[in-house]
Amino acid sequence: MSSLVNLTRHLLHENTYSRESLELANIINQLVLAAKLVSREVTKAGLVDILGATGEINVQQEEVQKLDVFANTTFIELLKQSPYVKAVGSEEVSDIVVFNQAHHQHSEYIVHLDPLDGCSNIDVNVSVGTNFVIFRRVSKGKKLTKADYLQAGKQAVCAGYFVYGSSTMLVYSTGGGVHGFTLDPSIGEFILSHERLQLPEASTIYSINESYYPKWGQKFRGYVDNLKKDKNTKGKIRTARYIGSLVADFHRNLLKGGIFLYPADKKHPNGKLRLLYEGIPFAYLIKQAGGYASNGQEDVLEIVPKKLHQRIPLFIGNTKDVKEAEKYL
Ligand code: AHM
Ligand code: MG
C-alpha cells in the first residue's frame, strides 16, 4: 500500500505542503472530478446518444460536438465550486468566464483549458483529452484585469492534461518535474504510474499533417524532406506518427521522444493551435521533461498573449530537433 501514491498526496508532498499546493490540490481535484465524468462519457460513446454534432458553431467557427459541450459545461461548473478559482478561459467560450459568487471574493487563480482537445476524433474511437494551465492573478483590485488572464506561460503555476485513451491518464507538473497518473477504474482514483517523466534522448518520431505540404513555404518543405532522410542520435531513420489529437500526439512523443510540428501555412497564416490552452500547457510540460517548445522564433513560454483565443505555430519536442526546425522558419 505504501507504494500507492494518489494525486493529492503527490501534489502536496512535491510542494512541501505549502499554502499554494493546498489551493492547487483543491483546484486539481475539481479538474479530476470533471475528467472522471468526461472519461465516463467518452467510454460510453456510441452507446448513448451523446455523439454527433449539435448543429452549433463555436467561437473558432467549428462545428460543436455534443461531447465538447458536455466537457465544457462539466469543467466550468466544477471549477466554479472551488473557492480558489476566479476565472476560466475555455476554447468553447468566446470570453473569459469570471466567477463572482460570494465564495470567489478572494479567489486568485485563473484556469485556461481546452475541455475536449482532438474533437475530430470523438466519433472514431481515437484518444481525445483535456489540456489545462493554471495562473495566479497579478492584480490586487476587485476586478480581474487582462494582465491576470493573459500571462506568459513562464508565469504558470501548474499545467497538465488528461488523455482519454486505452486508459485515462493525468499528466501534470507544478514545476518540479512531470508526473503521470493512471485512473484505476476499480477504485476511481488516479494512481502515480509515471514519476519524473523525461523525454528519451533519441528522438524517433516526427508528427505533422503532411497534407498541408503544398501550403508550406519552400524552406519548410525542404526541412520536412530532410526529416525523412535524417537519422536520429541512435542512427535510426525517423518514423511518422500523427493522430490529429494534439494531446494524444504530445503524450506519445513525450514517452517515445520526437517532434510535433504545426507550422503556419496558407490555410492557417498564424498557425492553428491556440496559445493559451494548446501551446502553453504542453510547452510548460515539455520544458519540465527536458524539451523545448517554439513558435518558430521564440520560446512559447515567453510569449505574452494578446487575446484569449490567439493562435500560434507550434514546434515542440526534443530540444535539438526544435532548435533545428527553428533554423528553417
Ligand atoms: P480542436 O481543439 O478543435 O480539436 O483542434 C485542435 C486539434 C489538435 O488537437 C490537433 O493537433 C490539430 O487540431 C489537428 O489539426 P489538423 O486536422 O489540421 O491536422
Ligand atoms: Mg483543441
mmCIF file with all atom_site columns, N, CA, C and O and ligand atoms in Angstrom, residues 91 114 117-118 274 278, ligand 2:
data_model
loop_
_atom_site.group_PDB
_atom_site.id
_atom_site.type_symbol
_atom_site.label_atom_id
_atom_site.label_alt_id
_atom_site.label_comp_id
_atom_site.label_asym_id
_atom_site.label_entity_id
_atom_site.label_seq_id
_atom_site.pdbx_PDB_ins_code
_atom_site.Cartn_x
_atom_site.Cartn_y
_atom_site.Cartn_z
_atom_site.occupancy
_atom_site.B_iso_or_equiv
_atom_site.pdbx_formal_charge
_atom_site.auth_seq_id
_atom_site.auth_comp_id
_atom_site.auth_asym_id
_atom_site.auth_atom_id
_atom_site.pdbx_PDB_model_num
ATOM   1  N  N  . GLU A 1 91  ? -11.721 26.988 -24.619 1.00 0.00 ? 91  GLU A N  1
ATOM   2  C  CA . GLU A 1 91  ? -11.791 27.023 -26.080 1.00 0.00 ? 91  GLU A CA 1
ATOM   3  C  C  . GLU A 1 91  ? -13.229 27.206 -26.561 1.00 0.00 ? 91  GLU A C  1
ATOM   4  O  O  . GLU A 1 91  ? -13.478 27.807 -27.600 1.00 0.00 ? 91  GLU A O  1
ATOM   5  N  N  . ASP A 1 114 ? -8.696  23.554 -22.681 1.00 0.00 ? 114 ASP A N  1
ATOM   6  C  CA . ASP A 1 114 ? -9.392  23.049 -23.858 1.00 0.00 ? 114 ASP A CA 1
ATOM   7  C  C  . ASP A 1 114 ? -10.136 21.827 -23.347 1.00 0.00 ? 114 ASP A C  1
ATOM   8  O  O  . ASP A 1 114 ? -9.527  20.793 -23.072 1.00 0.00 ? 114 ASP A O  1
ATOM   9  N  N  . ASP A 1 117 ? -9.899  18.334 -26.367 1.00 0.00 ? 117 ASP A N  1
ATOM   10 C  CA . ASP A 1 117 ? -8.963  18.526 -27.470 1.00 0.00 ? 117 ASP A CA 1
ATOM   11 C  C  . ASP A 1 117 ? -8.990  17.301 -28.387 1.00 0.00 ? 117 ASP A C  1
ATOM   12 O  O  . ASP A 1 117 ? -9.045  16.166 -27.911 1.00 0.00 ? 117 ASP A O  1
ATOM   13 N  N  . GLY A 1 118 ? -8.947  17.568 -29.682 1.00 0.00 ? 118 GLY A N  1
ATOM   14 C  CA . GLY A 1 118 ? -8.935  16.468 -30.663 1.00 0.00 ? 118 GLY A CA 1
ATOM   15 C  C  . GLY A 1 118 ? -10.336 16.021 -31.032 1.00 0.00 ? 118 GLY A C  1
ATOM   16 O  O  . GLY A 1 118 ? -10.564 14.862 -31.370 1.00 0.00 ? 118 GLY A O  1
ATOM   17 N  N  . ARG A 1 274 ? -4.052  27.002 -30.413 1.00 0.00 ? 274 ARG A N  1
ATOM   18 C  CA . ARG A 1 274 ? -4.280  28.157 -29.556 1.00 0.00 ? 274 ARG A CA 1
ATOM   19 C  C  . ARG A 1 274 ? -3.202  28.241 -28.476 1.00 0.00 ? 274 ARG A C  1
ATOM   20 O  O  . ARG A 1 274 ? -2.880  27.246 -27.816 1.00 0.00 ? 274 ARG A O  1
ATOM   21 N  N  . GLU A 1 278 ? -3.515  25.326 -25.776 1.00 0.00 ? 278 GLU A N  1
ATOM   22 C  CA . GLU A 1 278 ? -2.900  24.234 -26.530 1.00 0.00 ? 278 GLU A CA 1
ATOM   23 C  C  . GLU A 1 278 ? -1.377  24.376 -26.563 1.00 0.00 ? 278 GLU A C  1
ATOM   24 O  O  . GLU A 1 278 ? -0.661  23.390 -26.467 1.00 0.00 ? 278 GLU A O  1
HETATM 25 MG MG . MG  B 2 .   ? -8.106  21.681 -29.053 1.00 0.00 ? 2   MG  B MG 1
#
